[in-house]
Each structure stands twice: as C-alpha cells, then as structure tokens.
CSV table of C-alpha atoms in Angstrom, one decimal:
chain,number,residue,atom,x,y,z
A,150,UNK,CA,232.9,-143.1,-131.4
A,151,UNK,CA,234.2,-146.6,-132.2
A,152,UNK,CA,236.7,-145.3,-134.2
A,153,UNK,CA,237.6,-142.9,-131.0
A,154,UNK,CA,237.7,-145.7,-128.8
A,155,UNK,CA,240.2,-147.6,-130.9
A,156,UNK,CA,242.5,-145.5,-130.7
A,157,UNK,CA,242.1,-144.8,-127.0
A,158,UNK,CA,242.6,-148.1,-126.2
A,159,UNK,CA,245.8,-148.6,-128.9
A,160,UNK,CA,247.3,-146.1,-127.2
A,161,UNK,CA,246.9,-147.1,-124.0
A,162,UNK,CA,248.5,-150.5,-125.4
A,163,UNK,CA,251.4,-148.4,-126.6
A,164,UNK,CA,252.0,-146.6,-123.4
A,165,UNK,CA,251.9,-150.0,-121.4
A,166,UNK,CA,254.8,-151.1,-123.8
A,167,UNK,CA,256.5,-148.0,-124.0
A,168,UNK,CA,256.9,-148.3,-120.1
A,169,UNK,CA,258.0,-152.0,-120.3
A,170,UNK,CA,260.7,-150.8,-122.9
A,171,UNK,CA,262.0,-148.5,-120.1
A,172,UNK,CA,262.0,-150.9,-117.3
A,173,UNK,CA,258.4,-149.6,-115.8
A,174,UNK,CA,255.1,-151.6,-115.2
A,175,UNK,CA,251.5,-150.1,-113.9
A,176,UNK,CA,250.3,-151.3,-110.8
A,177,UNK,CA,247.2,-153.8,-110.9
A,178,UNK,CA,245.2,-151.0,-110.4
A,179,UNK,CA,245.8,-149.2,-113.6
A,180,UNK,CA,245.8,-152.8,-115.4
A,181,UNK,CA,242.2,-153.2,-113.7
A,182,UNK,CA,240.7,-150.0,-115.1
A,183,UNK,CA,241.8,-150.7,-118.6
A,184,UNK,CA,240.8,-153.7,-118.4
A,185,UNK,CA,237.2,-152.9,-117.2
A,186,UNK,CA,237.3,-150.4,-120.0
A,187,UNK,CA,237.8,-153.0,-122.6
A,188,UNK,CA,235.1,-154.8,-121.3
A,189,UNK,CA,232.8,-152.0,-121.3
A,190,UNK,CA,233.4,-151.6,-125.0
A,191,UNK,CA,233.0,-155.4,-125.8
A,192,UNK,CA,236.5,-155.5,-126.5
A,193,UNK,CA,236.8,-159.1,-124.8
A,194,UNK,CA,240.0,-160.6,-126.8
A,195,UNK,CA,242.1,-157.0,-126.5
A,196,UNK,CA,241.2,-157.9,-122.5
A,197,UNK,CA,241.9,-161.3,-122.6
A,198,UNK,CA,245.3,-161.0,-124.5
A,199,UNK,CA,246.2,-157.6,-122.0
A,200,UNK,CA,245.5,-160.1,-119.2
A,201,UNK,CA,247.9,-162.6,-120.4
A,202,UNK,CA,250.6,-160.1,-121.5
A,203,UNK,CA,250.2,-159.2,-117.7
A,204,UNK,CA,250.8,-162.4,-116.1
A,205,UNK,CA,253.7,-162.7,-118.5
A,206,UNK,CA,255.1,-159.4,-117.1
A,207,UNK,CA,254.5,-161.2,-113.5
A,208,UNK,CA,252.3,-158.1,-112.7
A,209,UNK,CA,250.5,-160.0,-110.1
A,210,UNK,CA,246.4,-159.9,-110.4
A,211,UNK,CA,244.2,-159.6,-107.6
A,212,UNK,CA,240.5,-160.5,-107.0
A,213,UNK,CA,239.4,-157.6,-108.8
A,214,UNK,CA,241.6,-158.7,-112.0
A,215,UNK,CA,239.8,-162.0,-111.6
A,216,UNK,CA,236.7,-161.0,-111.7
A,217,UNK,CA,237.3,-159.0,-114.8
A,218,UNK,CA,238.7,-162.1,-116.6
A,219,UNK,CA,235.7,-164.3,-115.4
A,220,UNK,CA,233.4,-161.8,-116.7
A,221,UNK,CA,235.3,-161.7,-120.0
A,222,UNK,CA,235.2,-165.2,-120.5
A,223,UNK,CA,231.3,-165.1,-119.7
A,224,UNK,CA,231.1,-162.5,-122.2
A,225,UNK,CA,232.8,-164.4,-125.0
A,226,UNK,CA,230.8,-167.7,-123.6
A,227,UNK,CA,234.1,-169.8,-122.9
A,228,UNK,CA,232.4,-170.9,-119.5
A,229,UNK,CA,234.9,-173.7,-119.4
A,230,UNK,CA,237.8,-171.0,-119.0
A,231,UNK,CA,236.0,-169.7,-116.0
A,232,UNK,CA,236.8,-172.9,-113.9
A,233,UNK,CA,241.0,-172.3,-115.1
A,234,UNK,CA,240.8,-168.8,-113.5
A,235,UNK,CA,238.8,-169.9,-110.1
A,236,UNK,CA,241.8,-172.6,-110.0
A,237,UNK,CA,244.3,-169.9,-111.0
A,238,UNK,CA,242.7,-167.7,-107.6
A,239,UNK,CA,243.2,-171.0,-105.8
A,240,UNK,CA,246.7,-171.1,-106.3
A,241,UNK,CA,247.5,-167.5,-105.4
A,242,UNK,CA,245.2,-168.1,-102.5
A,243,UNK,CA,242.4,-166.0,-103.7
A,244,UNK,CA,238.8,-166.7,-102.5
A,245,UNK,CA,236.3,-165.8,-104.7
A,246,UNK,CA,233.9,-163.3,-103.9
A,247,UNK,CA,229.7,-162.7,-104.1
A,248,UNK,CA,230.8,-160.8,-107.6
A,249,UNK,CA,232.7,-163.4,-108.4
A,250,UNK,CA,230.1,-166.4,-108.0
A,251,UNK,CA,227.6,-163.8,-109.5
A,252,UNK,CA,229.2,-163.4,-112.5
A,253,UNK,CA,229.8,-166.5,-113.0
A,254,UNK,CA,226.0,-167.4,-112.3
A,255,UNK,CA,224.9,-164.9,-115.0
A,256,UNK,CA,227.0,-166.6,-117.4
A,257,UNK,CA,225.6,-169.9,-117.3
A,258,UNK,CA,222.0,-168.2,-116.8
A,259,UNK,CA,222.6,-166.5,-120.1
A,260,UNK,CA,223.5,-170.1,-121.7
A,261,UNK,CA,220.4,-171.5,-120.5
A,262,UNK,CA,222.3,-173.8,-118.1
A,263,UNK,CA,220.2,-173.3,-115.3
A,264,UNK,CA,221.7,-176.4,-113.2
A,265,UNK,CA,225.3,-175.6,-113.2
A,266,UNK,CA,224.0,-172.1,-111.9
A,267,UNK,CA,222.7,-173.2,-109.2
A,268,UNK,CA,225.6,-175.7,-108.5
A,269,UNK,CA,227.7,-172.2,-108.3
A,270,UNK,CA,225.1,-170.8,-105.7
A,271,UNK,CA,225.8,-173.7,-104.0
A,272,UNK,CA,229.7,-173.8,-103.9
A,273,UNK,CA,229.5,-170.3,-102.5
A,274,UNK,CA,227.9,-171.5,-99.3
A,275,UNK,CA,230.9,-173.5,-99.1
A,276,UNK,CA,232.9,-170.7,-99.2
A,277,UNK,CA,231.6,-169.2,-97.1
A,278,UNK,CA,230.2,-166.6,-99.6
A,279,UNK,CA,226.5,-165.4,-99.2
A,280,UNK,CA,224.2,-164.9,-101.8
A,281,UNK,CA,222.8,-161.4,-102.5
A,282,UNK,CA,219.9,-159.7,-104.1
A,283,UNK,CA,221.9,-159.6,-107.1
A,284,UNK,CA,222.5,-163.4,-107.0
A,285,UNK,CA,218.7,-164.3,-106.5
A,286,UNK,CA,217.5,-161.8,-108.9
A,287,UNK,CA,219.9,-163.5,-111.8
A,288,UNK,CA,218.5,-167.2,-111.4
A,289,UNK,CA,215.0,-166.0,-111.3
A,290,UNK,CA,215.6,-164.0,-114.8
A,291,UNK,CA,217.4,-167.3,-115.7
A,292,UNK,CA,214.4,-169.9,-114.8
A,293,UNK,CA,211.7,-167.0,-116.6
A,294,UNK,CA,213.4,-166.6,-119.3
A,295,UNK,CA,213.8,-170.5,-119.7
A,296,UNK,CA,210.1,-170.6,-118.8
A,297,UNK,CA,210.7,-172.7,-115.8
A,298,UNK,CA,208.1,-170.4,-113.4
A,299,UNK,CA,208.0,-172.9,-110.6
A,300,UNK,CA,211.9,-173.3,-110.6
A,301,UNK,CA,211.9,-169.1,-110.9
A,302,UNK,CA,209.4,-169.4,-107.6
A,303,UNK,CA,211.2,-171.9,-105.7
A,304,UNK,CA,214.3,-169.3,-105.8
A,305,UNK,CA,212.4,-166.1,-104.5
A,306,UNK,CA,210.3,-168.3,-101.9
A,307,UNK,CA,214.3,-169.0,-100.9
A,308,UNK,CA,215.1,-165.9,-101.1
A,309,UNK,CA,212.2,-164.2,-98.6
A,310,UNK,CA,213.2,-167.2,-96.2
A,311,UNK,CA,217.1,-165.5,-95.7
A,312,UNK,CA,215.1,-162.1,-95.2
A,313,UNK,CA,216.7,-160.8,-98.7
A,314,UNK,CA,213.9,-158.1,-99.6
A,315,UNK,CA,212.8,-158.4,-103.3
A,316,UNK,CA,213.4,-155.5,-105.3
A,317,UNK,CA,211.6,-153.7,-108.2
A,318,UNK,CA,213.6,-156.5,-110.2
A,319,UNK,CA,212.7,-158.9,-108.9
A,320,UNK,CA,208.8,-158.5,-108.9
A,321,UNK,CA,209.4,-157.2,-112.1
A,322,UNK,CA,210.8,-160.6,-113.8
A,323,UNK,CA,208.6,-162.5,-112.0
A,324,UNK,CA,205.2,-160.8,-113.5
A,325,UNK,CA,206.5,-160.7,-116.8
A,326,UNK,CA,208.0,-164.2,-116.8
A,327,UNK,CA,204.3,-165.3,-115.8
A,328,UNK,CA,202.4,-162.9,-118.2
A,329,UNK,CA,204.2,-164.2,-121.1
A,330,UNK,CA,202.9,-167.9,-120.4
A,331,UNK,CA,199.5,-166.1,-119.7
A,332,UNK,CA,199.5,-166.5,-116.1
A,333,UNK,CA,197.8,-163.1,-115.5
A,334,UNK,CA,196.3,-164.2,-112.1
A,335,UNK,CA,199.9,-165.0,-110.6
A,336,UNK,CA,201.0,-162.3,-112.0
A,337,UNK,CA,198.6,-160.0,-110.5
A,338,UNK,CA,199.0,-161.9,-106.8
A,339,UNK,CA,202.9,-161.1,-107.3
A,340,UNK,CA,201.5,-157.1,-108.1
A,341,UNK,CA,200.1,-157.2,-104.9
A,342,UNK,CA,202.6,-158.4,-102.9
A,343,UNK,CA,204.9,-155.8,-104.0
A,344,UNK,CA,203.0,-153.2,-102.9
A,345,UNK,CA,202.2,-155.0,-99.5
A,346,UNK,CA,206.1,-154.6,-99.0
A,347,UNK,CA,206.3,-150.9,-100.1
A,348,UNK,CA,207.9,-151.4,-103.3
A,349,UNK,CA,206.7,-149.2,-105.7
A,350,UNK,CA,205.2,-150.5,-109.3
A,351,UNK,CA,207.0,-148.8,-112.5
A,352,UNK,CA,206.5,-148.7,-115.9
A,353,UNK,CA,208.0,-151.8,-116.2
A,354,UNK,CA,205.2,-153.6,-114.3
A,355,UNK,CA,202.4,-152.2,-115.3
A,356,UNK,CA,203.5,-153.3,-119.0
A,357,UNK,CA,204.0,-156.7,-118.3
A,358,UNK,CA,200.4,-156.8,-116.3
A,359,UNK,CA,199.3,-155.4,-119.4
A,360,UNK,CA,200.6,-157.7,-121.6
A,361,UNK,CA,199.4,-160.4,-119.5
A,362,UNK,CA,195.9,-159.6,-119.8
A,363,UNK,CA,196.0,-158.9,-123.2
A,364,UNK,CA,197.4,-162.5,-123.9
A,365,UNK,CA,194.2,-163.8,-122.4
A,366,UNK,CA,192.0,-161.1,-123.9
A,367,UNK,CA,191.3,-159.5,-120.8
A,368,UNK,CA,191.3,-155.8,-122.5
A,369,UNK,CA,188.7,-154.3,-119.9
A,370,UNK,CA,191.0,-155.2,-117.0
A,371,UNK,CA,193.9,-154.0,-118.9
A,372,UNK,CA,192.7,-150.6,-120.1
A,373,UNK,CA,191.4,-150.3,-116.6
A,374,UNK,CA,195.7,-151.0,-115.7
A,375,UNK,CA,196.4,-148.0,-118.1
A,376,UNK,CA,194.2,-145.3,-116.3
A,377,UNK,CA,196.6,-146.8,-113.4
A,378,UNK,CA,199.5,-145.3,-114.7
A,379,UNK,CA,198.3,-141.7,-114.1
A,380,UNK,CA,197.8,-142.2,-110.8
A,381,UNK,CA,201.5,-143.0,-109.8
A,382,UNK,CA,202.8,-140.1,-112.4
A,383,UNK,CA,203.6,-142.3,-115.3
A,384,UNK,CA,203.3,-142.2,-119.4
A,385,UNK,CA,202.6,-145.1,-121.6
A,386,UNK,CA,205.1,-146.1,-123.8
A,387,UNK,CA,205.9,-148.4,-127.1
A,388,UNK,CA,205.8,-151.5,-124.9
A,389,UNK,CA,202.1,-150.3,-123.2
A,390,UNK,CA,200.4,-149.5,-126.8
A,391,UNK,CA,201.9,-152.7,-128.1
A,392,UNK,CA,200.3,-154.9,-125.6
A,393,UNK,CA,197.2,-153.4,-126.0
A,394,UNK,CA,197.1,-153.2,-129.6
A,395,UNK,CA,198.0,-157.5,-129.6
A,396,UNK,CA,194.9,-157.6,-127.2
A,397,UNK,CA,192.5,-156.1,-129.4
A,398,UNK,CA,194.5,-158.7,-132.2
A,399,UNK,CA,193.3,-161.5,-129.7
A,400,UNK,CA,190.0,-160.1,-129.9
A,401,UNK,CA,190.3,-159.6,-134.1
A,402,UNK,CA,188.8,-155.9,-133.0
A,403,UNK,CA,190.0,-154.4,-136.0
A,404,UNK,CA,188.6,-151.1,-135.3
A,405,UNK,CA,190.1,-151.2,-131.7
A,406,UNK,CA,193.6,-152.2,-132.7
A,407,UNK,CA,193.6,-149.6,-135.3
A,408,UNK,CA,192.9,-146.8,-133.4
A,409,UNK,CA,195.3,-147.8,-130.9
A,410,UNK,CA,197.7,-147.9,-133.6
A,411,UNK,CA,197.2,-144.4,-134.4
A,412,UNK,CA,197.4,-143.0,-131.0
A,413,UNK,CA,200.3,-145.0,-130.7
A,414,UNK,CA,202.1,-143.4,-133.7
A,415,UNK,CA,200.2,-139.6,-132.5
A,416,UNK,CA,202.4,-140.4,-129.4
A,417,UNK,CA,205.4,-140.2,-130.8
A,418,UNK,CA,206.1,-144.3,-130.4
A,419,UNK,CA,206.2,-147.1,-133.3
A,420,UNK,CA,205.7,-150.6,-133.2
A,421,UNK,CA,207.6,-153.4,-133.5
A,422,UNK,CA,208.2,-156.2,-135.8
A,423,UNK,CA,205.9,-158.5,-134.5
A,424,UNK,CA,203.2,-156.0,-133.6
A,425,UNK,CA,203.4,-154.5,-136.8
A,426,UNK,CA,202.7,-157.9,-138.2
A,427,UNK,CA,199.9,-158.9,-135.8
A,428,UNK,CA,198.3,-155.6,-137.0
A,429,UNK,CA,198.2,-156.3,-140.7
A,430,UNK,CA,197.2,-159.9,-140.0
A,431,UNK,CA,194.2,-159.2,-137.6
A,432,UNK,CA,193.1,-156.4,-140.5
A,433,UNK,CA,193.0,-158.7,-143.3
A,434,UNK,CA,191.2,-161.4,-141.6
A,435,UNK,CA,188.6,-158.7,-141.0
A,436,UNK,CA,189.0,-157.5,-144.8
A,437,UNK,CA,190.3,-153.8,-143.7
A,438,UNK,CA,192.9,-153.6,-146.3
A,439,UNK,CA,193.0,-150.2,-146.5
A,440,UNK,CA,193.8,-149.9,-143.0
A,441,UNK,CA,196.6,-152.7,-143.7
A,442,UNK,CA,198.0,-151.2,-146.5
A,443,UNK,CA,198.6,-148.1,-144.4
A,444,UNK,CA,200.2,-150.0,-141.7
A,445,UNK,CA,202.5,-152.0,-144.2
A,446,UNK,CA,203.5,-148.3,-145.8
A,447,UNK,CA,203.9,-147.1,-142.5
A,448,UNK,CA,206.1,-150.2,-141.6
A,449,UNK,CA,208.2,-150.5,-144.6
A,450,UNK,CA,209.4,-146.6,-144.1
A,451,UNK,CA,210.9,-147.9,-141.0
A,452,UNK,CA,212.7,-150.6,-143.3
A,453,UNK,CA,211.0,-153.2,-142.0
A,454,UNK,CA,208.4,-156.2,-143.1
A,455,UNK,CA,206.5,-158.8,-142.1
A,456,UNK,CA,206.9,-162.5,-142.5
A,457,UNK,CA,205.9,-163.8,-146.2
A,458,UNK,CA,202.9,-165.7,-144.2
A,459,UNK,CA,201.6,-161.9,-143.6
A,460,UNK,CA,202.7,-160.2,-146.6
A,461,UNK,CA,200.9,-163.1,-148.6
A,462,UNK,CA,197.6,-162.8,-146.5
A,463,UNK,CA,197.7,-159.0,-147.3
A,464,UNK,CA,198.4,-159.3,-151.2
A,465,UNK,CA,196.0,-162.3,-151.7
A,466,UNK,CA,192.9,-160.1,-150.1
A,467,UNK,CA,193.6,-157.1,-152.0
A,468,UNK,CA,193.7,-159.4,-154.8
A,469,UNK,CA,190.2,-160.9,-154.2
A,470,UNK,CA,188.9,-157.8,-154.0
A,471,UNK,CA,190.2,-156.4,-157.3
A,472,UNK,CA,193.0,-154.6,-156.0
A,473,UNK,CA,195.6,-156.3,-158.3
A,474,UNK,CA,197.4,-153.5,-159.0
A,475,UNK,CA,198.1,-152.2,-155.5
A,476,UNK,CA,198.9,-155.4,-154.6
A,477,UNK,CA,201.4,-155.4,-157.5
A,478,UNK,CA,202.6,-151.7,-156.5
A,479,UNK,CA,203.5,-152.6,-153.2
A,480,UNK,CA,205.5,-155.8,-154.3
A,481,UNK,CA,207.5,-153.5,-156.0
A,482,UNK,CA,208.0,-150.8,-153.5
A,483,UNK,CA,209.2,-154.1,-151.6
A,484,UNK,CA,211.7,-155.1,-154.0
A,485,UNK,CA,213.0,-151.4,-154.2
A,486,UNK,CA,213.8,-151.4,-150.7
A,487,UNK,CA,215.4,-154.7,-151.0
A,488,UNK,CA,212.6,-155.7,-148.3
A,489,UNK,CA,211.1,-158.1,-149.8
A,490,UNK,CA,211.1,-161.2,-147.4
A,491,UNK,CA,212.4,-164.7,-148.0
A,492,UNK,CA,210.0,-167.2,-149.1
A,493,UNK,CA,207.0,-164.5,-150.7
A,494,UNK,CA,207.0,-165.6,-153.9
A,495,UNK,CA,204.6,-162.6,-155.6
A,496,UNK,CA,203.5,-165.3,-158.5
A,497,UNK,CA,201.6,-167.8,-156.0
A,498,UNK,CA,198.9,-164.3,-155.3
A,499,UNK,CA,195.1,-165.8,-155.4
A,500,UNK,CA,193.7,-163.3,-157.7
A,501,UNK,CA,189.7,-163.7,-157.7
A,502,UNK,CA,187.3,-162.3,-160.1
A,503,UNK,CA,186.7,-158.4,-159.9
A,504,UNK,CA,184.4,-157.2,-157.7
A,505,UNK,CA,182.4,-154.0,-157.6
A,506,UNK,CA,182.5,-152.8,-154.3
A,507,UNK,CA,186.1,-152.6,-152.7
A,508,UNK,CA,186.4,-153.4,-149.2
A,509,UNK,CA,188.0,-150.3,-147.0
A,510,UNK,CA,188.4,-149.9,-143.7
C-alpha cells in the first residue's frame, strides 16, 4: 500500500511537470486535491514543497489551499509557519475561515498550548468568524487532556450560552477527562445531562463511566453500567473488560480480575500493556503465580512485557516459593523473544528457601 501510494503520488509529480514542460498548469482545484491527498497519507514535506513549487508557478492559491498548508504545518508542528501563511491570506486579501481558525486551534491544542488556542478563538470574533461545534469540542479535548477540567468546563458552560448543542463528543471528552482524575460523580452529572438533551450514550461513554468507577473502586456501580449496555443494543469491548479488570486490581480481587480476564480473552478481546501489567501485579501480591505465569505467557505471545518492576515481582515470588526454575524458564523465553525489558537484571531474584507446598491459583 505505501509502496502503491508512492508511486501514485510520483507520478502525479511527474504529470504536474510534464505539463509545465509544455506550457500547461492545473487549476487550484487539481493542486488542492493533491495536496489534500498528501496530507491524508502524512506526506507533509512532498505538500509543503508542491505548495511552494506552486506559488513559484504563480498558480494563485485560494482559501482552500491555505487551509491545507496551515494544516500541514500543524501536522509537522511548525506552528510558527502558520502565522507566515495567515499573513500570506492577508496580502492576497484572504479572510480566514471557522476551518481555518479550527485548524489552527487543534494545532496548538495538540502542543499543549492551551492559551495561544484560545487567543485564536478569540481573533476569530474579530473577524468576524464564529466558532462552531467543532471549535468548542477541540479546546475542551485540549484542557482534558491537559487535565485542566475546570478550564475544559468553563468552555462548554460558553458553549451552551451561544445555544451551540453539545454533541456525543463532546459529553464524551468531558466524562472521560473527569473519570481519569477519578471524578466519577461529575462524570455521572455530565451522563445525565446528555440524556436530558436527547443525545444518545455510546460505547464510548459507558467505558469511560466505567473506568471512572473502577478508579475509585466502585465495581458494584460499574458492573451494574455494564448490564446498561444491553439495554441500548451494545457489546462490551477491550476498553470495557479493561476497566473492570483494573477495578477488581483496585480492589486486589484476584479471583475477580482473573476471571474477567478470561472472559475477556473468551470474547475475542486482549489487553493492553498496562492492564496486562496491573494483572500480573495484583496476582503476585495475592501469591497467584500460576495465574500470573499464564497471563505473562499469554502476554509475551502478543510480543509484549511488563515493566522490570513487574516482571521482578513475578520472578521473586515464584522464587520464594521454590519455583526457581520456572522463574529461570521464563527469563529465557524472555531473552528469546528479545523481550526482555530494560533494567530486569535476572541475577538480583530473591530466592528463599524451598518450600513444600507451592502456591497456585
């Protein structure tokens, strides 16, 4: 496919010079499309040096072909160059449009630079531009994902006041931007004013509920969430069994998680990283190495690992209960697979005296 894709675009290249050679240009429209292309494919430099070879051509852009070039400068996270091309627009009396202030907003969002965001939703009142949906829902994913809820709630509190309705999106950011910082009441509150306003909960929501309960241990509420999802036609998914499986972690209900896990897998869905991890932690603090062991197989044919922290938990129990060599076993499995993590060093394991009874799950 990438290799396709090269040598679509070369040859577009080729054509563009093949009809320069013979005294021919495209119109901006033609320029505009391959150049949305390009951008599609993350080929941001091909753009950018297209774009120049156009203006070289005096093939004269217009708002569209800005827009493009803003976004591909947001892309490649030269935000600087973005203020060149709104003065470019300027000069060939362009005004920019709500695209072009909301792509330029979702650049700085995605920088972190929440301020100089909303400095641009300010210019475009000057402009006479007025935000949209789109604009609002990109500084509230901004302020969540920089943890700055009350900044996040200022924006949609701003955004109700201009009659904007808030869309799946939006609600959607909000709860999960509060249940990661274990705000699972606000979160819920949010919940409910979505449905007061006819918007319809998804998957998406129900996971981050989920996941907000499950932060504070709350894995009644949030089992009670998941008999939810039938009721509006919906399936658990990899993000749903990984929430509750981290609740039960919360809870160190070994037995819990571990089932979970298995419907999980039974399901056709795997864990991640981190849950994988959280797993095998919460096991060997509750001496179920068996069960741990299984998960750290099942993990490692997935070609992945945990953190040494983890792995070292893991290899010291087994260890102290006079499981040396599987301990052993799996480090080499590990170095097989060239997964062995940075900083495990397999000569630090605890070994304790041998004990007669082996603790399983």
């Amino acid at each position: 496919m990438v290799i396709s894709d090269a040598k679509k675009f070369r040859n577009a290249t080729d054509a563009f010079y093949r009809m320069k050679d013979y005294g021919f240009l495209p119109i901006t429209k033609s320029c505009n499309a391959y150049l949305s292309s390009l951008l599609d494919s993350h080929r941001v430099d091909i753009a950018l040096g297209f774009y120049r070879e156009m203006r070289r051509c005096r093939l004269s852009p217009n708002v569209y072909t800005f827009n493009i070039v803003i976004h591909a400068f947001c892309m490649s996270g030269k935000l600087e160059k973005t203020m060149e091309v709104l003065r470019e627009m300027e000069i060939m009396d362009f005004s920019p449009t709500v695209a072009s202030y909301n792509t330029l907003i979702a650049g700085y969002c995605n920088k972190g630079l929440m301020s100089l965001a909303m400095n641009h939703k300010s210019s475009m009142g000057k402009d006479g531009v007025h935000p949209n949906v789109v604009t609002f829902n990109t500084l509230i994913n901004g302020f969540c994902k920089e943890g700055k809820l009350h900044e996040a709630n200022k924006v949609f509190n701003e955004m109700k006041a201009l009659n904007l309705a808030p869309t799946i999106v939006t609600y959607n950011t909000l709860i999960s931007g509060y249940s990661q910082v274990g705000k699972s009441e606000m979160s819920n509150r949010l919940y409910e004013d979505m449905l007061k306003n006819g918007v319809k909960a998804d998957i998406l929501t129900y996971n981050a509920l989920i996941l907000g309960l499950c932060k504070e241990g709350k894995t009644k509420k949030a089992a009670y969430l998941v008999k939810e999802l039938d009721k509006d036609n919906l399936v658990p998914n990899a993000s749903t069994f990984s929430a509750l499986i981290s609740g039960q972690c919360v809870r160190r209900n070994s037995d819990r998680a571990f089932q979970l896990y298995k419907t999980m897998i039974r399901s056709g869905f795997h864990p991640n990283e981190n849950t994988y991890s959280m797993l095998i932690s919460t096991l060997c603090k509750n001496e179920y190495f068996d069960a741990a062991v299984q998960v750290l197989n099942d993990m490692m044919d997935r070609s992945m690992v945990p953190d040494s922290g983890t792995l070292f938990e893991l290899h010291k129990g087994l260890s102290q209960c006079a499981k040396n060599q599987l301990a052993m076993i799996l480090c080499k499995k590990l170095e097989d697979r060239h997964l062995m993590p940075k900083g495990f060093d397999k000569s630090k394991i605890i070994s304790s005296q041998p004990e007669n009874e082996d603790k399983t799950s």
